[in-house]
Amino acid sequence: MANKSGLGRGLASLISTSSTEEEVVQGPVDEIAIDLIEPNAKQPRSDFDEEKLEELTASIINYGLLQPIVVRPLGGKYQIIAGERRWRACLKANLDKIPVRILTKNDQESVEIALVENLQRDDLNPIEAAYGYRSLLVTYDMTQADVAKRLGKSRVSITNTLRLLDLPQEIQEMVFKGLLTAGAARAILGVKDAEGQMKLAQKAADENLSVREIETIARLYTGGALPKSARPVSPKSYRNVARRLRRLLDASVSVRRTRNKNKIEIEFMDEEDLMRIFNIMASK
């Protein structure tokens, strides 16, 4: 299966040279008491789907935890580096001990590994990823190029994700909840004032606008008011042709101009109606 996240390297390759891939993937598995394990407050992922968590819990009850979590020693206990969702499911399953792989990693390495683990699974919400990237930039004084290199992603991808944090908090929450895609949210950045961004975000969510439609509205946005339509106004001749085609075909027809091309759209009810329209057009 193709790697949708664009990560060019595996989890092990992001760990510092003091640990090899063999140590991470094939290293020894220990079993420790679950009450000695604590989550990492800097874990980039904060949203855990409850239904999926229940499904994982049921699987663990039936078959046990098949994939150990990764932890590091910290303050007499162990802090999770990767696998918090599995740990939460083990708690729900009332396990006393769970299998772990113990690594000695510093704070920065732990955040990197947690980011990669979630990104490789396509589980990390774009907003969570953005905050994770910013944590690496601010806390560890890394550049965007550094983050891109460490995570095996393009610098453009890092930059585009970080741009989401320029949006008002309310719009970030819409992306987090899945009401807006990351692409839609970035298109909203075409509107410069926060009030206009909020109006466009709500319109985009309510009307399920495409990214292209949002971009068009953002360009047309003036004076704090949204235009009624995302589409440019078609010439009068287009409307005349559409009206004549509707009469000829006895069907709903639209002739409109888009950004790069012009379109004729004809609606039909079913296969029989389609053949009726085809026969009319073929006979002319």
Short mmCIF file of C-alpha atoms in Angstrom, two decimals:
data_model
loop_
_atom_site.label_atom_id
_atom_site.label_comp_id
_atom_site.label_asym_id
_atom_site.label_seq_id
_atom_site.Cartn_x
_atom_site.Cartn_y
_atom_site.Cartn_z
CA MET A 1 0.00 0.00 0.00
CA ALA A 2 1.30 3.47 -0.84
CA ASN A 3 2.41 5.67 2.02
CA LYS A 4 -0.26 8.36 1.98
CA SER A 5 1.45 10.51 4.59
CA GLY A 6 4.44 11.05 2.31
CA LEU A 7 6.87 9.84 4.95
CA GLY A 8 9.99 8.68 3.18
CA ARG A 9 11.37 6.74 6.13
CA GLY A 10 10.15 4.40 8.81
CA LEU A 11 9.80 5.11 12.50
CA ALA A 12 13.18 3.65 13.36
CA SER A 13 15.07 5.88 10.94
CA LEU A 14 13.85 8.97 12.78
CA ILE A 15 15.43 7.84 16.02
CA SER A 16 18.92 9.19 16.68
CA THR A 17 21.92 7.19 15.54
CA SER A 18 22.38 5.81 19.06
CA SER A 19 19.49 3.43 18.29
CA THR A 20 19.41 1.31 15.19
CA GLU A 21 16.36 0.06 13.33
CA GLU A 22 17.07 -3.42 14.63
CA GLU A 23 16.90 -2.18 18.23
CA VAL A 24 13.51 -0.59 17.63
CA VAL A 25 11.83 -3.16 15.44
CA GLN A 26 13.45 -6.36 16.67
CA GLY A 27 14.64 -5.37 20.15
CA PRO A 28 13.59 -7.18 23.31
CA VAL A 29 10.04 -6.90 24.58
CA ASP A 30 9.56 -6.43 28.31
CA GLU A 31 6.37 -6.75 30.31
CA ILE A 32 5.76 -4.14 32.99
CA ALA A 33 2.91 -3.17 35.30
CA ILE A 34 0.43 -0.90 33.57
CA ASP A 35 0.27 1.43 36.58
CA LEU A 36 3.97 2.25 36.04
CA ILE A 37 3.18 3.71 32.62
CA GLU A 38 2.17 7.33 32.11
CA PRO A 39 1.12 9.26 28.98
CA ASN A 40 3.27 12.02 27.52
CA ALA A 41 1.75 15.50 27.93
CA LYS A 42 3.51 16.52 24.71
CA GLN A 43 1.89 13.73 22.71
CA PRO A 44 0.72 15.47 19.51
CA ARG A 45 -2.47 13.46 19.32
CA SER A 46 -5.29 14.53 21.64
CA ASP A 47 -8.36 13.06 19.93
CA PHE A 48 -9.06 9.37 20.44
CA ASP A 49 -12.13 7.99 18.66
CA GLU A 50 -14.18 6.32 21.40
CA GLU A 51 -15.79 3.76 19.11
CA LYS A 52 -12.44 2.64 17.69
CA LEU A 53 -11.02 2.57 21.21
CA GLU A 54 -13.82 0.22 22.28
CA GLU A 55 -13.13 -2.02 19.28
CA LEU A 56 -9.43 -2.17 20.17
CA THR A 57 -10.31 -2.92 23.79
CA ALA A 58 -12.47 -5.87 22.72
CA SER A 59 -9.66 -7.16 20.51
CA ILE A 60 -7.15 -6.92 23.37
CA ILE A 61 -9.52 -8.77 25.71
CA ASN A 62 -9.82 -11.59 23.17
CA TYR A 63 -6.28 -11.79 21.83
CA GLY A 64 -4.07 -9.66 24.06
CA LEU A 65 -1.92 -6.73 22.97
CA LEU A 66 -0.18 -7.93 19.82
CA GLN A 67 1.99 -4.83 19.26
CA PRO A 68 4.04 -3.59 22.23
CA ILE A 69 3.98 0.10 23.07
CA VAL A 70 7.21 2.12 23.16
CA VAL A 71 8.17 3.80 26.44
CA ARG A 72 11.14 5.50 28.08
CA PRO A 73 12.25 5.48 31.73
CA LEU A 74 11.30 8.73 33.47
CA GLY A 75 11.13 9.56 37.17
CA GLY A 76 10.93 6.02 38.41
CA LYS A 77 8.16 5.18 35.96
CA TYR A 78 7.83 4.86 32.20
CA GLN A 79 6.52 7.52 29.83
CA ILE A 80 4.79 6.58 26.60
CA ILE A 81 6.66 7.48 23.43
CA ALA A 82 4.37 5.70 20.97
CA GLY A 83 1.19 3.71 21.52
CA GLU A 84 -0.99 5.79 23.83
CA ARG A 85 -4.19 4.52 22.18
CA ARG A 86 -3.13 0.93 22.83
CA TRP A 87 -2.29 1.82 26.44
CA ARG A 88 -5.73 3.42 26.92
CA ALA A 89 -7.39 0.30 25.51
CA CYS A 90 -5.34 -1.90 27.87
CA LEU A 91 -6.57 0.20 30.79
CA LYS A 92 -10.15 -0.34 29.63
CA ALA A 93 -9.42 -4.06 29.34
CA ASN A 94 -8.20 -4.03 32.99
CA LEU A 95 -4.82 -5.55 32.17
CA ASP A 96 -2.28 -5.62 34.99
CA LYS A 97 0.80 -5.85 32.76
CA ILE A 98 1.44 -5.01 29.11
CA PRO A 99 4.31 -5.66 26.67
CA VAL A 100 6.61 -2.71 26.02
CA ARG A 101 9.83 -1.82 24.27
CA ILE A 102 11.96 0.44 26.46
CA LEU A 103 14.08 3.10 24.75
CA THR A 104 16.25 5.82 26.25
CA LYS A 105 15.17 8.98 24.46
CA ASN A 106 15.20 12.69 25.27
CA ASP A 107 12.15 14.96 25.05
CA GLN A 108 12.76 16.04 21.45
CA GLU A 109 13.25 12.49 20.19
CA SER A 110 10.11 11.36 22.02
CA VAL A 111 8.00 14.07 20.37
CA GLU A 112 9.44 13.21 16.94
CA ILE A 113 8.70 9.51 17.33
CA ALA A 114 5.15 10.21 18.57
CA LEU A 115 4.55 12.47 15.58
CA VAL A 116 5.82 9.91 13.11
CA GLU A 117 3.89 7.03 14.63
CA ASN A 118 0.62 8.93 14.22
CA LEU A 119 1.46 10.34 10.79
CA GLN A 120 2.37 6.91 9.43
CA ARG A 121 -1.02 5.60 10.52
CA ASP A 122 -2.82 8.62 8.97
CA ASP A 123 -4.45 9.03 12.40
CA LEU A 124 -3.20 12.49 13.23
CA ASN A 125 -5.63 15.35 12.67
CA PRO A 126 -4.11 18.23 10.60
CA ILE A 127 -4.47 20.61 13.56
CA GLU A 128 -2.76 18.14 15.88
CA ALA A 129 0.03 17.76 13.34
CA ALA A 130 0.38 21.54 13.10
CA TYR A 131 0.76 21.90 16.85
CA GLY A 132 3.23 19.02 16.87
CA TYR A 133 5.35 20.72 14.21
CA ARG A 134 5.19 24.03 16.08
CA SER A 135 6.33 22.28 19.26
CA LEU A 136 9.45 21.09 17.46
CA LEU A 137 10.05 24.57 16.04
CA VAL A 138 9.56 26.52 19.25
CA THR A 139 10.58 24.16 22.03
CA TYR A 140 13.65 22.72 20.32
CA ASP A 141 14.63 25.72 18.20
CA MET A 142 14.33 23.79 14.93
CA THR A 143 13.72 25.32 11.50
CA GLN A 144 10.99 24.15 9.14
CA ALA A 145 13.70 22.57 7.03
CA ASP A 146 14.94 20.70 10.11
CA VAL A 147 11.44 19.41 10.88
CA ALA A 148 10.88 18.35 7.28
CA LYS A 149 14.18 16.47 7.20
CA ARG A 150 13.61 14.75 10.53
CA LEU A 151 10.07 13.67 9.66
CA GLY A 152 10.79 12.71 6.06
CA LYS A 153 8.27 15.18 4.67
CA SER A 154 8.61 18.05 2.22
CA ARG A 155 9.17 21.54 3.56
CA VAL A 156 6.10 22.71 1.62
CA SER A 157 3.98 20.15 3.45
CA ILE A 158 5.26 21.38 6.83
CA THR A 159 4.66 25.03 5.85
CA ASN A 160 1.13 24.37 4.57
CA THR A 161 0.18 22.50 7.74
CA LEU A 162 1.59 25.23 9.97
CA ARG A 163 -0.45 27.83 8.07
CA LEU A 164 -3.58 26.36 9.63
CA LEU A 165 -2.50 27.89 12.94
CA ASP A 166 -2.88 31.37 11.38
CA LEU A 167 -6.65 30.82 11.32
CA PRO A 168 -8.97 31.85 14.19
CA GLN A 169 -9.34 29.25 16.91
CA GLU A 170 -12.95 28.60 15.90
CA ILE A 171 -11.91 27.59 12.39
CA GLN A 172 -9.12 25.41 13.75
CA GLU A 173 -11.76 23.61 15.81
CA MET A 174 -13.86 23.10 12.67
CA VAL A 175 -10.89 21.40 11.01
CA PHE A 176 -10.24 19.37 14.15
CA LYS A 177 -13.86 18.17 14.18
CA GLY A 178 -13.78 17.30 10.48
CA LEU A 179 -16.24 20.04 9.44
CA LEU A 180 -13.59 21.51 7.12
CA THR A 181 -10.71 19.84 5.31
CA ALA A 182 -7.20 21.19 5.65
CA GLY A 183 -7.31 22.27 1.99
CA ALA A 184 -10.54 24.18 2.53
CA ALA A 185 -9.11 25.87 5.61
CA ARG A 186 -6.00 26.98 3.74
CA ALA A 187 -8.20 28.43 0.97
CA ILE A 188 -10.00 30.50 3.61
CA LEU A 189 -6.67 32.16 4.39
CA GLY A 190 -7.21 34.03 1.13
CA VAL A 191 -9.50 36.29 3.16
CA LYS A 192 -7.32 38.55 5.29
CA ASP A 193 -9.63 39.59 8.14
CA ALA A 194 -10.76 37.19 10.86
CA GLU A 195 -14.44 38.14 10.57
CA GLY A 196 -14.47 37.39 6.86
CA GLN A 197 -12.64 34.13 7.44
CA MET A 198 -15.28 33.06 9.95
CA LYS A 199 -18.13 33.89 7.55
CA LEU A 200 -16.49 32.00 4.71
CA ALA A 201 -15.68 29.02 6.95
CA GLN A 202 -19.30 28.74 8.04
CA LYS A 203 -20.53 29.07 4.47
CA ALA A 204 -18.06 26.44 3.29
CA ALA A 205 -19.16 24.02 6.01
CA ASP A 206 -22.90 24.67 5.54
CA GLU A 207 -22.82 24.36 1.75
CA ASN A 208 -20.04 21.75 1.47
CA LEU A 209 -18.10 24.02 -0.89
CA SER A 210 -15.12 22.69 -2.82
CA VAL A 211 -11.66 24.16 -2.35
CA ARG A 212 -11.94 25.81 -5.78
CA GLU A 213 -15.25 27.43 -4.85
CA ILE A 214 -13.78 28.69 -1.59
CA GLU A 215 -10.81 30.15 -3.45
CA THR A 216 -13.18 31.93 -5.84
CA ILE A 217 -15.21 33.43 -3.00
CA ALA A 218 -12.03 34.51 -1.22
CA ARG A 219 -10.94 36.43 -4.32
CA LEU A 220 -14.35 38.05 -4.71
CA TYR A 221 -14.68 38.88 -1.05
CA THR A 222 -14.84 42.65 -0.50
CA GLY A 223 -16.19 45.00 2.12
CA GLY A 224 -16.82 42.32 4.72
CA ALA A 225 -19.67 40.69 2.80
CA LEU A 226 -19.66 37.38 0.98
CA PRO A 227 -20.98 37.22 -2.58
CA LYS A 228 -24.05 35.07 -2.96
CA SER A 229 -22.36 32.70 -5.38
CA ALA A 230 -18.89 31.25 -5.66
CA ARG A 231 -19.17 31.21 -9.45
CA PRO A 232 -18.43 34.10 -11.82
CA VAL A 233 -21.45 35.60 -13.58
CA SER A 234 -22.03 34.02 -16.99
CA PRO A 235 -22.63 36.16 -20.09
CA LYS A 236 -26.22 36.77 -21.23
CA SER A 237 -25.67 34.61 -24.33
CA TYR A 238 -24.91 31.63 -22.07
CA ARG A 239 -28.22 32.06 -20.29
CA ASN A 240 -30.07 32.35 -23.59
CA VAL A 241 -28.51 29.13 -24.89
CA ALA A 242 -29.31 27.32 -21.65
CA ARG A 243 -32.96 28.39 -21.91
CA ARG A 244 -33.23 27.19 -25.53
CA LEU A 245 -31.59 23.85 -24.67
CA ARG A 246 -34.00 23.34 -21.78
CA ARG A 247 -36.93 23.79 -24.16
CA LEU A 248 -35.38 21.56 -26.81
CA LEU A 249 -34.42 18.72 -24.48
CA ASP A 250 -37.14 19.12 -21.88
CA ALA A 251 -34.45 18.84 -19.22
CA SER A 252 -32.61 21.03 -16.77
CA VAL A 253 -29.60 22.59 -18.53
CA SER A 254 -26.95 25.03 -17.34
CA VAL A 255 -24.30 26.78 -19.40
CA ARG A 256 -21.70 28.41 -17.21
CA ARG A 257 -18.21 29.78 -17.05
CA THR A 258 -15.69 28.40 -14.55
CA ARG A 259 -12.17 29.55 -13.82
CA ASN A 260 -10.45 27.83 -16.73
CA LYS A 261 -13.20 26.47 -18.95
CA ASN A 262 -16.86 26.66 -19.95
CA LYS A 263 -19.38 23.90 -19.27
CA ILE A 264 -22.76 22.66 -20.45
CA GLU A 265 -24.47 20.49 -17.83
CA ILE A 266 -27.59 18.46 -18.62
CA GLU A 267 -29.52 16.65 -15.92
CA PHE A 268 -31.38 13.39 -16.54
CA MET A 269 -33.51 11.11 -14.37
CA ASP A 270 -32.36 7.63 -15.38
CA GLU A 271 -30.97 5.56 -18.27
CA GLU A 272 -34.21 5.81 -20.25
CA ASP A 273 -34.23 9.60 -19.89
CA LEU A 274 -30.59 9.75 -20.94
CA MET A 275 -31.33 7.81 -24.14
CA ARG A 276 -34.29 10.13 -24.83
CA ILE A 277 -32.01 13.16 -24.61
CA PHE A 278 -29.36 11.46 -26.73
CA ASN A 279 -31.87 10.65 -29.47
CA ILE A 280 -33.03 14.25 -29.57
CA MET A 281 -29.46 15.52 -29.86
CA ALA A 282 -28.49 12.86 -32.43
CA SER A 283 -31.43 13.72 -34.68
CA LYS A 284 -30.46 17.39 -34.93
#
